[in-house]
């Protein structure tokens, strides 16, 4: 092992777990202590002000200036009492995780005095320097004006002595520049549409909320390794490195004991998350070595998205205190399981019913089936857009990589529900109002609760699986802002439910059909129409790829291809019609995503070229020189006979030369390709070219480097190896 690598390893092995103060209080006592939630508001506001805020939260009603001042004042007193010194509008720009601009409460006033200030206008609206955030050409930089506006549905919180106010981020011309704005619109759309449908079953329902539980997978690597791996440091993934002999066959890691240092990190993370009102509960190891998962309990979707973004930030910071680096990348190590962000999603009524939970009575189950089948239909109709919603450069390494959901969207529902849908489909083929068959229908519908009881059916290979009382969108990448897939999912479900209601109403009105019959008849048609999206088999298999192609499902394997759907006529129409985004906004976002994609491949190409040239090639030459000296020495003492004795060394010298030559040639070709592609103006074309003409060199260059890694004296190899990074605790 090289001295440098040895030192790195020694450092990591000698580390002790950081002491984290064990909290003596119950978890529930620290929960949300740093959140200006209902309880905190209740205690610090007048009854009237409190009532207004609640109304604003629950009905989206506007908050007037006077009231805003009252709230700001209460918020400020609360924050100061908790030791906060600054406040910030916290938002989620279109690239990067979260953004904020801190302002101090402290303000000098006349005659040398100062005071803490924060009023309604500072709470409600701010103007960050918008020019530094991506806008996809919506604004020219010289008129870079945008503002952040308070989102009262996500409570303010204190993080690192700063009062953070969740906000949306919008251009002065009205276009959204963030992830939250369209998400909020989609959530409202699904609320309206789902409420209308839920009222077929229960007139007391007046609001439906999308619920979301985000499971976050990540790797934890000692930070000493990062210093030794420019690729990890700058791109979040290893561009080179031979897979360890001892791979993920090491299944005992899964749910295995969590090493002390990791445990200390997790404990601190849990405490900090709880204080911020993030309901974390479970923790266990994931499939790959040094891979872990954090799964908070589900919450209202907007809040869950905010909490996930916040948590990614907290994790990164806390990890540093423990000398770890959190790797959120979808595929930090080739050949090792990647990381996802499983989005568990459902719909809940304000009467406390989970609409995707099968019920106790046939009527409840008709309700369940309604939302279940409509969701499947929505995914069926917009599978390609859903795929596009999770496209990014990192996720390309994960989707379809034989160990992650494929790039083909399909829905898994388990054998029992498949049987139910198959039976329902057969009832009274084609005919519309089979009054006489009512009993039969309800019998089938009524069977669901008992058969679902042993729903142990799990299919880890499915990108979109029904798991008992919710759908789990598993294909989302670990770095993603969950707002994006959630915005799309809720939009398409809203659209689908709208259509459903229209069709049901038409049958009731025009055909004088009974409500239940109308509902049942429409559902039966949907079951038929959306059948091809359902798939129960092994999503990783080649057979499925063929079968999916036959079924006409999309299989967009790269981001460059997948993103095209975002600006298809169908998508633009959907977002416009559902009032989620204007065509300008859709196109701007598309451009930003392409830009981001291009930039990531560009950076990877550069780093890969650098490492290969500056680390790998010199090391290979160095080793080769050692071999040459050896052969030379043999020649000196053995004379002509040396050729036989040094046969292997000579071969090795040749093999190494070949790898070096081929690798350098490939690096040169890649650099040329980058230069060529960079001259292309059309951004979509450029993304395609980066995908097809540049990225293709990565694997080829890597191949030679990884071969060299195996050949070269371990003493000389400069970069930390997979086995060191993955199996050191
Ligand atoms: P499993 O993966 O075994 O089904 P859990 O039941 O713990 O595990 O659920 C995983 C995630 O799904 C958790 O974040 C959980 O809070 C979330 N979840 C459970 N029920 C719902 C629901 N109705 N809506 C949204 N998310 C949910
Ligand atoms: Mg999971």
XYZ file of C-alpha atoms and ligand atoms in Angstrom:
757
model
C 0.000 0.000 0.000
C 1.347 3.428 -0.881
C 2.448 5.611 2.004
C -0.240 8.128 1.313
C -2.964 5.535 1.177
C -1.545 3.883 4.242
C -1.667 7.135 6.168
C -5.220 7.688 5.053
C -6.225 4.277 6.193
C -4.377 4.600 9.459
C -6.157 7.845 10.125
C -9.581 6.390 9.513
C -8.896 3.277 11.563
C -7.685 5.245 14.531
C -10.745 7.460 14.743
C -12.934 7.168 17.793
C -16.665 7.707 17.734
C -17.529 11.311 18.484
C -19.176 11.736 21.843
C -22.768 12.709 21.333
C -24.643 13.781 24.386
C -27.275 11.173 25.036
C -30.558 12.925 25.468
C -32.137 12.080 28.720
C -35.448 13.574 27.715
C -37.933 11.521 25.821
C -37.769 11.872 22.058
C -41.198 13.420 22.140
C -39.936 16.153 24.474
C -37.435 17.469 21.971
C -39.668 16.980 18.960
C -40.105 20.238 17.038
C -38.690 22.440 19.805
C -37.119 24.558 17.064
C -40.239 24.831 14.957
C -42.696 27.681 14.957
C -45.574 25.282 14.631
C -49.185 25.455 15.660
C -48.371 25.008 19.288
C -45.702 27.702 19.315
C -48.015 30.053 17.447
C -50.850 29.326 19.765
C -48.727 30.278 22.728
C -47.310 33.453 21.259
C -50.182 34.961 19.302
C -53.510 36.543 19.946
C -56.427 34.228 19.377
C -57.493 36.198 16.352
C -54.082 36.183 14.700
C -53.721 32.484 15.367
C -57.086 31.770 13.794
C -56.162 33.721 10.676
C -52.893 31.909 10.219
C -54.619 28.585 10.575
C -57.102 29.628 7.934
C -54.313 30.698 5.661
C -52.609 27.348 6.143
C -55.677 25.240 5.620
C -57.580 27.176 3.003
C -54.840 29.171 1.324
C -56.498 32.425 2.337
C -54.407 35.588 2.009
C -52.773 37.151 5.040
C -53.189 40.916 5.314
C -50.417 43.315 6.246
C -51.616 44.048 9.776
C -51.845 40.406 10.577
C -48.485 39.742 8.981
C -46.952 42.282 11.363
C -48.469 40.498 14.315
C -47.223 37.137 13.162
C -43.758 38.525 12.423
C -43.560 40.029 15.848
C -44.560 36.771 17.525
C -42.151 34.856 15.355
C -39.319 37.216 16.158
C -39.877 37.016 19.931
C -40.030 33.263 19.719
C -36.868 33.072 17.611
C -34.926 35.455 19.847
C -35.959 33.477 22.897
C -34.400 30.446 21.222
C -31.137 32.279 20.619
C -31.586 33.051 16.933
C -29.630 36.036 15.654
C -30.528 35.996 11.972
C -33.456 35.232 9.754
C -33.595 34.028 6.202
C -36.025 33.183 3.476
C -35.307 29.559 2.810
C -36.084 28.216 -0.656
C -35.311 25.548 -3.190
C -33.823 26.911 -6.390
C -33.879 24.816 -9.520
C -30.390 23.480 -9.051
C -28.537 22.779 -5.865
C -30.292 21.821 -2.696
C -31.519 24.817 -0.758
C -30.647 28.477 -0.703
C -30.816 31.232 1.812
C -29.632 34.756 2.376
C -29.158 35.662 5.993
C -30.132 38.965 7.506
C -29.575 39.946 11.097
C -32.507 40.855 13.305
C -30.157 43.356 14.824
C -30.455 46.854 13.400
C -28.855 50.089 14.555
C -31.336 52.839 15.259
C -30.688 56.498 16.000
C -28.567 57.817 18.888
C -26.159 54.918 18.948
C -28.711 52.364 19.984
C -29.803 49.213 18.283
C -32.688 46.819 18.417
C -33.940 43.548 17.007
C -36.248 44.185 14.104
C -38.452 41.983 11.978
C -41.827 43.018 10.642
C -44.550 41.714 8.391
C -42.955 42.872 5.180
C -39.730 41.052 6.016
C -41.693 37.942 6.803
C -43.883 37.967 3.736
C -41.534 38.965 0.950
C -37.836 39.331 0.250
C -35.673 40.003 -2.731
C -32.667 37.731 -2.904
C -30.132 38.362 -5.634
C -31.857 36.259 -8.217
C -29.106 36.560 -10.790
C -27.087 33.801 -9.194
C -29.847 31.233 -9.528
C -30.731 29.400 -12.709
C -33.724 30.756 -14.552
C -33.572 29.080 -17.935
C -33.573 32.357 -19.781
C -36.682 33.723 -18.106
C -34.901 36.847 -17.018
C -31.912 38.564 -18.432
C -29.327 38.956 -15.742
C -29.487 42.754 -15.842
C -33.062 42.648 -14.718
C -32.406 39.842 -12.326
C -35.277 40.522 -10.076
C -37.146 37.853 -8.298
C -38.699 37.587 -4.905
C -39.297 35.011 -2.251
C -42.701 34.807 -0.632
C -43.650 33.102 2.590
C -45.275 29.671 2.406
C -47.348 29.523 5.590
C -48.128 25.845 5.025
C -44.568 24.905 5.977
C -43.689 26.230 9.424
C -40.635 28.388 10.108
C -37.797 26.754 12.013
C -34.506 27.634 13.641
C -31.408 26.093 12.202
C -27.929 27.139 13.259
C -29.235 30.184 15.127
C -31.099 31.356 12.056
C -34.836 31.644 11.746
C -35.589 29.957 8.424
C -38.811 30.900 6.711
C -39.860 28.461 3.982
C -40.684 30.419 0.848
C -41.423 30.150 -2.814
C -39.119 31.893 -5.299
C -40.700 33.714 -8.217
C -39.528 36.107 -10.926
C -41.050 39.563 -10.934
C -42.700 38.641 -14.183
C -44.502 35.864 -12.317
C -42.709 32.729 -13.430
C -41.684 30.275 -10.757
C -37.946 29.888 -10.272
C -38.070 27.126 -7.708
C -39.317 23.616 -7.014
C -41.912 24.530 -4.439
C -44.212 26.763 -6.464
C -45.377 24.161 -8.991
C -45.504 21.531 -6.253
C -47.910 23.651 -4.228
C -50.054 24.113 -7.322
C -50.056 20.392 -8.026
C -51.024 19.661 -4.441
C -53.885 22.070 -4.712
C -54.993 20.501 -7.971
C -54.977 17.025 -6.498
C -56.805 18.300 -3.438
C -59.616 19.721 -5.571
C -59.938 16.747 -7.865
C -59.643 14.124 -5.148
C -62.065 15.922 -2.864
C -64.664 15.924 -5.584
C -64.224 12.197 -6.103
C -64.026 11.382 -2.397
C -67.364 13.112 -1.946
C -69.016 10.437 -4.072
C -68.437 8.280 -1.031
C -68.589 10.685 1.871
C -70.094 14.141 1.739
C -68.212 15.167 4.869
C -64.903 15.277 3.034
C -63.818 18.832 2.276
C -60.087 18.455 1.747
C -57.672 15.815 0.518
C -53.961 16.008 1.249
C -51.224 14.144 -0.519
C -49.066 12.351 2.014
C -45.426 11.543 1.493
C -42.819 9.515 3.350
C -39.354 9.819 1.846
C -36.825 7.069 2.398
C -33.378 8.482 1.791
C -30.471 6.219 0.969
C -26.878 7.402 1.270
C -23.297 6.279 1.718
C -21.112 7.309 4.574
C -17.376 7.413 3.851
C -14.558 8.607 6.048
C -13.593 12.082 4.893
C -9.906 11.169 4.743
C -10.693 9.072 1.676
C -12.349 11.963 -0.034
C -9.151 13.985 0.194
C -7.494 11.174 -1.694
C -10.168 10.845 -4.382
C -10.613 13.967 -6.520
C -13.418 12.220 -8.381
C -15.510 11.714 -5.240
C -14.745 15.173 -4.053
C -15.684 16.936 -7.264
C -18.299 14.720 -8.862
C -19.719 12.763 -5.935
C -18.872 9.443 -7.526
C -15.832 7.358 -8.277
C -14.906 7.620 -11.939
C -12.284 4.907 -11.543
C -11.714 1.993 -9.217
C -11.794 -1.738 -9.401
C -14.741 -3.358 -7.655
C -13.731 -5.197 -4.525
C -13.585 -8.947 -4.553
C -15.737 -8.899 -1.464
C -18.767 -7.162 -2.849
C -22.303 -6.794 -1.791
C -22.613 -10.521 -1.422
C -21.787 -9.383 2.053
C -25.419 -9.497 2.972
C -24.837 -9.504 6.680
C -24.381 -5.786 6.344
C -28.062 -5.404 5.711
C -29.747 -4.730 9.009
C -26.394 -5.655 10.483
C -24.952 -3.997 13.508
C -24.255 -0.359 12.944
C -20.650 0.490 13.749
C -20.041 2.829 16.662
C -18.932 5.855 14.675
C -21.904 5.589 12.368
C -24.146 5.072 15.345
C -22.871 8.281 16.930
C -23.512 10.140 13.685
C -27.003 8.735 13.418
C -27.829 9.604 16.980
C -26.822 13.219 16.474
C -28.668 13.328 13.180
C -31.768 11.935 14.783
C -31.676 14.461 17.609
C -31.148 17.413 15.287
C -33.877 16.201 12.945
C -36.351 15.723 15.756
C -35.686 19.217 17.071
C -36.554 20.514 13.625
C -39.775 18.562 13.632
C -38.606 15.934 11.153
C -40.202 12.707 12.365
C -37.294 10.320 11.849
C -37.748 6.893 13.249
C -36.123 4.003 11.520
C -32.492 3.499 10.764
C -30.778 0.517 9.362
C -28.068 -0.464 6.986
C -28.903 -0.762 3.328
C -27.812 -3.434 0.914
C -24.357 -2.150 0.074
C -21.458 -1.812 2.484
C -21.362 1.591 4.194
C -24.751 2.400 2.731
C -27.553 3.525 5.018
C -31.101 4.744 4.932
C -33.127 7.285 6.808
C -36.910 7.083 6.714
C -38.985 9.723 8.443
C -42.649 9.066 9.017
C -44.895 10.386 6.320
C -46.283 13.910 6.416
C -48.231 16.249 4.197
C -46.280 16.198 0.914
C -45.109 19.824 0.837
C -43.750 19.533 4.339
C -42.184 16.153 3.634
C -40.373 17.612 0.623
C -39.086 20.539 2.690
C -37.988 18.164 5.406
C -36.176 15.940 2.970
C -34.284 18.902 1.508
C -33.458 20.155 4.954
C -32.371 16.733 6.067
C -29.956 16.354 3.183
C -28.360 19.546 4.358
C -28.263 18.550 8.020
C -26.830 15.146 7.208
C -23.979 16.633 5.280
C -23.129 19.054 8.052
C -23.397 16.595 10.913
C -21.398 13.988 9.039
C -18.469 16.411 8.847
C -18.435 16.674 12.625
C -17.932 12.910 12.682
C -15.247 12.942 9.987
C -17.590 11.407 7.498
C -18.685 12.541 4.113
C -22.264 11.803 3.106
C -22.429 10.621 -0.483
C -25.878 11.354 -1.806
C -24.981 10.469 -5.378
C -27.131 7.799 -7.066
C -24.115 5.666 -7.882
C -20.950 6.532 -5.997
C -19.353 3.116 -6.622
C -19.651 1.146 -9.832
C -20.740 -2.425 -9.336
C -22.121 -1.629 -5.884
C -25.795 -0.995 -5.131
C -26.841 2.601 -5.817
C -28.948 4.997 -3.764
C -32.534 6.034 -4.254
C -35.091 8.211 -2.613
C -38.216 6.118 -2.300
C -41.288 8.307 -2.379
C -44.129 6.675 -0.430
C -47.238 8.465 -1.539
C -50.912 8.386 -0.727
C -53.980 10.608 -0.393
C -55.703 11.333 2.907
C -59.007 13.055 3.610
C -59.638 15.616 6.310
C -61.970 13.029 7.805
C -58.944 10.869 8.510
C -59.260 8.300 5.761
C -56.317 7.019 3.739
C -57.855 6.755 0.291
C -55.415 4.065 -0.754
C -56.180 1.888 2.219
C -58.591 -0.953 1.511
C -61.514 -0.727 3.882
C -63.798 -2.932 5.896
C -66.932 -2.693 3.786
C -67.659 -3.133 0.089
C -68.438 0.569 -0.251
C -65.136 1.536 1.338
C -63.474 -0.753 -1.061
C -65.147 0.802 -4.032
C -63.624 4.027 -2.776
C -60.237 2.391 -2.400
C -60.494 0.891 -5.881
C -61.453 4.243 -7.296
C -58.270 5.916 -6.124
C -56.165 2.835 -6.729
C -57.292 2.348 -10.320
C -57.194 6.052 -11.122
C -53.603 6.254 -9.937
C -52.652 3.315 -12.108
C -54.416 4.919 -15.051
C -52.613 8.212 -14.458
C -49.241 6.454 -14.365
C -50.231 4.553 -17.486
C -51.133 7.684 -19.416
C -48.076 9.641 -18.341
C -45.444 6.974 -17.787
C -42.946 8.750 -19.974
C -43.350 12.043 -18.145
C -42.974 10.272 -14.833
C -39.733 8.782 -16.113
C -38.611 12.249 -17.167
C -39.359 13.592 -13.694
C -36.576 11.478 -12.209
C -34.006 12.023 -14.932
C -30.606 13.319 -13.964
C -27.040 12.401 -14.807
C -26.574 10.456 -11.583
C -29.765 8.442 -11.856
C -28.733 7.253 -15.316
C -26.144 5.060 -13.616
C -28.766 3.573 -11.395
C -31.878 3.029 -13.483
C -31.664 -0.224 -15.309
C -28.262 -1.013 -13.909
C -29.462 -4.517 -13.057
C -29.795 -3.715 -9.412
C -32.167 -0.783 -9.477
C -35.570 -0.178 -10.964
C -35.420 -0.109 -14.739
C -35.874 3.021 -16.818
C -39.219 1.539 -17.810
C -42.070 2.715 -15.636
C -44.452 -0.033 -14.586
C -46.768 -0.606 -11.664
C -46.539 -3.547 -9.313
C -49.655 -4.323 -7.284
C -49.126 -7.864 -6.047
C -50.815 -11.077 -7.027
C -53.948 -10.623 -4.952
C -54.874 -7.213 -6.226
C -54.030 -8.386 -9.709
C -56.609 -11.118 -9.250
C -59.156 -8.594 -8.027
C -58.611 -6.322 -11.014
C -58.715 -9.267 -13.387
C -62.014 -10.394 -11.923
C -63.496 -6.919 -12.014
C -62.485 -6.536 -15.591
C -64.467 -9.613 -16.556
C -67.715 -8.566 -14.930
C -70.344 -7.784 -17.608
C -68.047 -7.288 -20.475
C -68.762 -4.212 -22.506
C -72.236 -3.563 -21.132
C -72.736 -0.400 -19.279
C -75.378 -0.733 -16.635
C -75.563 -4.240 -15.259
C -78.012 -3.480 -12.459
C -78.674 -7.142 -11.850
C -75.058 -7.880 -11.212
C -74.704 -5.447 -8.355
C -74.286 -8.193 -5.816
C -71.576 -9.851 -7.757
C -69.653 -6.643 -8.135
C -69.856 -5.781 -4.519
C -68.879 -9.285 -3.637
C -65.708 -8.971 -5.542
C -65.110 -5.541 -4.197
C -65.899 -6.774 -0.724
C -63.258 -9.440 -0.820
C -60.374 -7.104 -0.688
C -59.772 -6.553 3.021
C -59.225 -10.160 3.927
C -57.001 -10.921 0.988
C -54.900 -7.892 1.635
C -54.230 -8.945 5.180
C -51.240 -10.982 4.211
C -49.873 -8.544 1.744
C -46.306 -9.670 2.056
C -45.926 -9.414 -1.658
C -42.858 -7.311 -2.254
C -41.107 -6.633 -5.469
C -37.937 -4.626 -5.098
C -37.427 -4.490 -8.828
C -40.508 -2.384 -9.475
C -40.161 1.369 -9.989
C -43.699 2.055 -8.783
C -45.130 -0.440 -6.339
C -48.280 -0.624 -4.297
C -47.289 -1.523 -0.749
C -50.504 -2.191 1.134
C -51.825 1.315 1.709
C -49.649 3.566 -0.438
C -47.700 3.623 -3.655
C -43.949 3.688 -3.482
C -42.174 5.503 -6.300
C -38.766 3.908 -5.992
C -37.031 5.057 -9.119
C -36.433 8.561 -7.760
C -32.716 9.294 -7.425
C -31.103 9.954 -4.073
C -29.944 13.476 -4.986
C -33.288 14.540 -6.390
C -35.456 17.220 -4.922
C -38.576 15.154 -4.251
C -40.688 18.128 -5.284
C -40.113 17.291 -8.935
C -41.487 13.746 -9.080
C -44.171 14.683 -6.565
C -45.257 17.634 -8.650
C -45.631 15.374 -11.670
C -47.318 12.523 -9.822
C -49.861 14.741 -8.119
C -50.546 16.614 -11.328
C -51.244 13.513 -13.370
C -53.393 11.989 -10.637
C -55.318 15.264 -10.352
C -55.876 15.313 -14.085
C -56.986 11.693 -14.042
C -59.413 12.209 -11.161
C -60.874 15.221 -12.911
C -61.516 13.161 -15.990
C -62.961 10.366 -13.925
C -65.422 12.681 -12.217
C -66.484 14.125 -15.543
C -67.131 10.670 -16.948
C -68.966 9.462 -13.877
C -71.146 12.554 -13.792
C -71.963 12.107 -17.458
C -73.132 8.527 -16.905
C -75.270 9.568 -13.977
C -76.792 12.467 -15.845
C -77.089 11.185 -19.404
C -77.576 7.469 -18.830
C -79.466 7.881 -15.573
C -77.130 5.372 -14.031
C -76.815 4.883 -10.305
C -73.672 6.447 -8.865
C -72.033 3.175 -7.812
C -72.746 1.608 -11.154
C -71.369 4.592 -12.962
C -68.208 4.494 -10.885
C -67.830 0.793 -11.357
C -68.312 0.959 -15.094
C -65.733 3.642 -15.583
C -63.250 1.841 -13.365
C -63.712 -1.333 -15.332
C -62.816 0.497 -18.525
C -59.758 2.024 -16.870
C -58.615 -1.368 -15.692
C -58.676 -2.569 -19.263
C -57.112 0.539 -20.715
C -54.218 0.663 -18.292
C -53.416 -3.005 -18.196
C -50.126 -2.768 -20.034
C -48.543 -0.644 -17.289
C -48.994 -3.432 -14.753
C -46.070 -5.756 -14.338
C -45.504 -8.264 -11.591
C -42.314 -9.936 -12.764
C -38.627 -9.203 -12.457
C -38.048 -5.634 -13.569
C -34.318 -6.210 -13.964
C -34.697 -8.953 -16.504
C -34.006 -8.700 -20.219
C -37.299 -10.407 -20.884
C -39.112 -7.479 -19.359
C -37.292 -5.058 -21.600
C -38.492 -6.978 -24.620
C -41.971 -7.389 -23.258
C -42.217 -3.703 -22.357
C -41.153 -2.751 -25.869
C -43.907 -4.970 -27.222
C -46.373 -3.268 -24.928
C -45.248 0.081 -26.281
C -43.915 1.381 -22.979
C -41.110 3.886 -23.116
C -37.606 2.885 -22.127
C -35.599 6.083 -22.045
C -32.283 5.056 -20.637
C -30.515 8.364 -20.578
C -31.374 11.764 -19.227
C -30.758 13.353 -22.597
C -33.487 11.187 -24.115
C -35.833 11.182 -21.145
C -35.933 14.951 -20.802
C -37.412 15.386 -24.271
C -40.762 14.307 -22.882
C -40.822 17.323 -20.620
C -41.423 19.636 -23.533
C -43.635 17.348 -25.536
C -46.937 18.810 -26.640
C -48.734 16.476 -24.272
C -46.718 17.585 -21.244
C -46.941 21.274 -21.989
C -50.665 20.930 -22.447
C -51.042 19.011 -19.211
C -49.210 21.585 -17.118
C -50.986 24.476 -18.718
C -54.425 22.950 -18.483
C -53.900 21.952 -14.865
C -52.606 25.421 -14.094
C -49.287 24.147 -12.767
C -46.826 25.780 -15.149
C -47.013 27.964 -18.220
C -45.278 26.800 -21.394
C -42.569 29.383 -20.695
C -41.934 27.881 -17.288
C -41.882 24.353 -18.631
C -39.371 25.261 -21.314
C -37.195 27.245 -18.918
C -37.010 24.291 -16.577
C -36.182 21.961 -19.394
C -33.311 24.202 -20.373
C -32.004 24.340 -16.824
C -32.075 20.583 -16.550
C -30.268 20.140 -19.837
C -27.701 22.676 -18.708
C -27.170 20.866 -15.468
C -26.824 17.561 -17.259
C -24.291 18.947 -19.705
C -22.315 20.540 -16.923
C -22.131 17.338 -14.941
C -20.863 15.261 -17.861
C -18.454 18.044 -18.742
C -17.004 18.096 -15.236
C -16.785 14.326 -15.104
C -14.943 14.257 -18.405
C -12.444 16.788 -17.177
C -11.839 15.123 -13.828
C -11.562 11.701 -15.403
C -9.019 12.998 -17.917
C -7.039 14.675 -15.143
C -6.941 11.695 -12.828
C -6.070 9.292 -15.599
C -3.290 11.505 -16.904
C -1.893 12.797 -13.636
C -2.369 9.868 -11.325
C -2.816 6.674 -13.239
C -0.403 7.098 -16.151
C 2.559 8.307 -14.049
C 1.973 5.482 -11.578
C 1.886 2.966 -14.391
C 5.097 4.331 -15.848
C 6.708 4.322 -12.465
C 5.892 0.672 -11.995
C 6.966 -0.112 -15.493
C 10.351 1.449 -14.796
C 10.709 -0.787 -11.786
C 10.027 -3.784 -13.980
C 12.427 -2.570 -16.627
C 15.164 -2.186 -14.052
C 14.467 -5.691 -12.890
C 14.671 -7.086 -16.401
C 17.797 -5.079 -17.081
C 19.365 -6.533 -13.939
C 18.445 -10.044 -14.986
C 19.991 -9.443 -18.344
C 23.179 -8.257 -16.688
C 23.588 -11.397 -14.647
C 22.034 -13.972 -16.964
C 23.043 -12.797 -20.389
C 20.912 -14.063 -23.283
C 19.143 -16.497 -21.027
C 17.291 -13.601 -19.370
C 14.477 -13.701 -21.916
C 13.200 -16.961 -20.571
C 13.559 -16.007 -16.927
C 12.017 -12.584 -17.345
C 9.222 -13.753 -19.598
C 6.409 -12.655 -17.288
C 8.013 -9.326 -16.498
C 8.412 -8.652 -20.194
C 4.790 -9.517 -20.814
C 3.720 -7.294 -17.983
C 5.743 -4.423 -19.357
C 4.014 -4.867 -22.694
C 0.563 -5.175 -21.194
C 1.063 -2.047 -19.137
C 2.333 -0.204 -22.201
C -0.740 -1.218 -24.124
C -3.066 0.023 -21.418
C -1.193 3.286 -21.116
C -1.220 3.860 -24.861
C -4.834 3.013 -25.317
C -5.881 5.022 -22.319
C -4.011 8.122 -23.438
C -5.444 7.783 -26.935
C -8.946 7.586 -25.470
C -8.384 10.592 -23.221
C -7.241 12.572 -26.245
C -10.258 11.513 -28.234
C -12.513 12.428 -25.351
C -10.960 15.882 -25.054
C -11.462 16.417 -28.746
C -15.056 15.318 -28.466
C -15.622 17.760 -25.587
C -14.191 20.604 -27.639
C -16.300 19.707 -30.606
C -19.481 19.402 -28.577
C -18.861 22.601 -26.657
C -19.074 24.478 -29.929
C -22.645 23.359 -30.478
C -25.140 26.070 -29.646
C -28.381 24.153 -29.590
C -28.648 22.993 -26.016
C -30.726 19.914 -26.721
C -28.306 18.765 -29.383
C -25.439 19.477 -27.067
C -26.950 17.285 -24.330
C -27.431 14.478 -26.833
C -23.842 14.791 -27.969
C -22.489 14.821 -24.449
C -24.516 11.710 -23.817
C -23.521 9.870 -26.974
C -20.133 11.236 -27.984
C -18.470 12.143 -24.697
C -19.884 9.896 -22.019
C -19.100 6.783 -24.019
C -15.402 7.304 -23.262
C -15.888 7.080 -19.507
C -16.281 3.327 -19.392
C -13.535 2.744 -21.907
C -11.004 4.862 -20.073
C -12.049 3.368 -16.805
C -11.529 -0.115 -18.141
C -7.826 0.498 -18.729
C -7.346 2.247 -15.445
C -9.076 -0.542 -13.523
C -6.959 -3.135 -15.300
C -3.853 -1.187 -14.393
C -5.022 -1.012 -10.803
C -4.978 -4.796 -10.726
C -1.552 -5.040 -12.329
C 0.345 -2.340 -10.558
C 2.164 -2.793 -7.284
C -0.236 -1.910 -4.489
C 2.659 -0.026 -2.915
C 2.505 2.529 -5.699
C -1.218 2.936 -6.398
C -2.130 6.459 -5.298
C -5.935 6.449 -5.091
C -7.803 4.864 -2.213
C -9.214 1.578 -3.383
C -12.813 0.463 -3.221
C -12.081 -2.097 -0.534
C -10.541 0.532 1.701
C -13.382 2.985 1.285
C -16.182 0.472 1.526
C -15.018 -1.845 4.235
C -13.359 0.491 6.667
C -15.418 1.406 9.658
P -42.395 -0.440 4.274
O -41.360 0.044 3.288
O -41.984 -1.691 4.951
O -43.778 -0.420 3.752
P -43.104 1.582 6.200
O -44.465 1.158 6.494
O -42.228 1.938 7.343
O -42.262 0.545 5.433
O -43.166 2.793 5.196
C -42.087 3.325 4.569
C -42.364 4.805 4.418
O -43.691 4.965 3.935
C -42.297 5.580 5.726
O -41.708 6.819 5.488
C -43.734 5.717 6.074
O -43.991 6.819 6.904
C -44.343 5.910 4.713
N -45.802 5.736 4.700
C -46.565 4.877 5.406
N -47.878 5.112 5.181
C -47.952 6.141 4.310
C -49.017 6.871 3.695
N -50.281 6.592 3.940
N -48.704 7.872 2.864
C -47.421 8.174 2.618
N -46.397 7.540 3.152
C -46.643 6.541 3.993
Mg -37.195 1.216 0.661
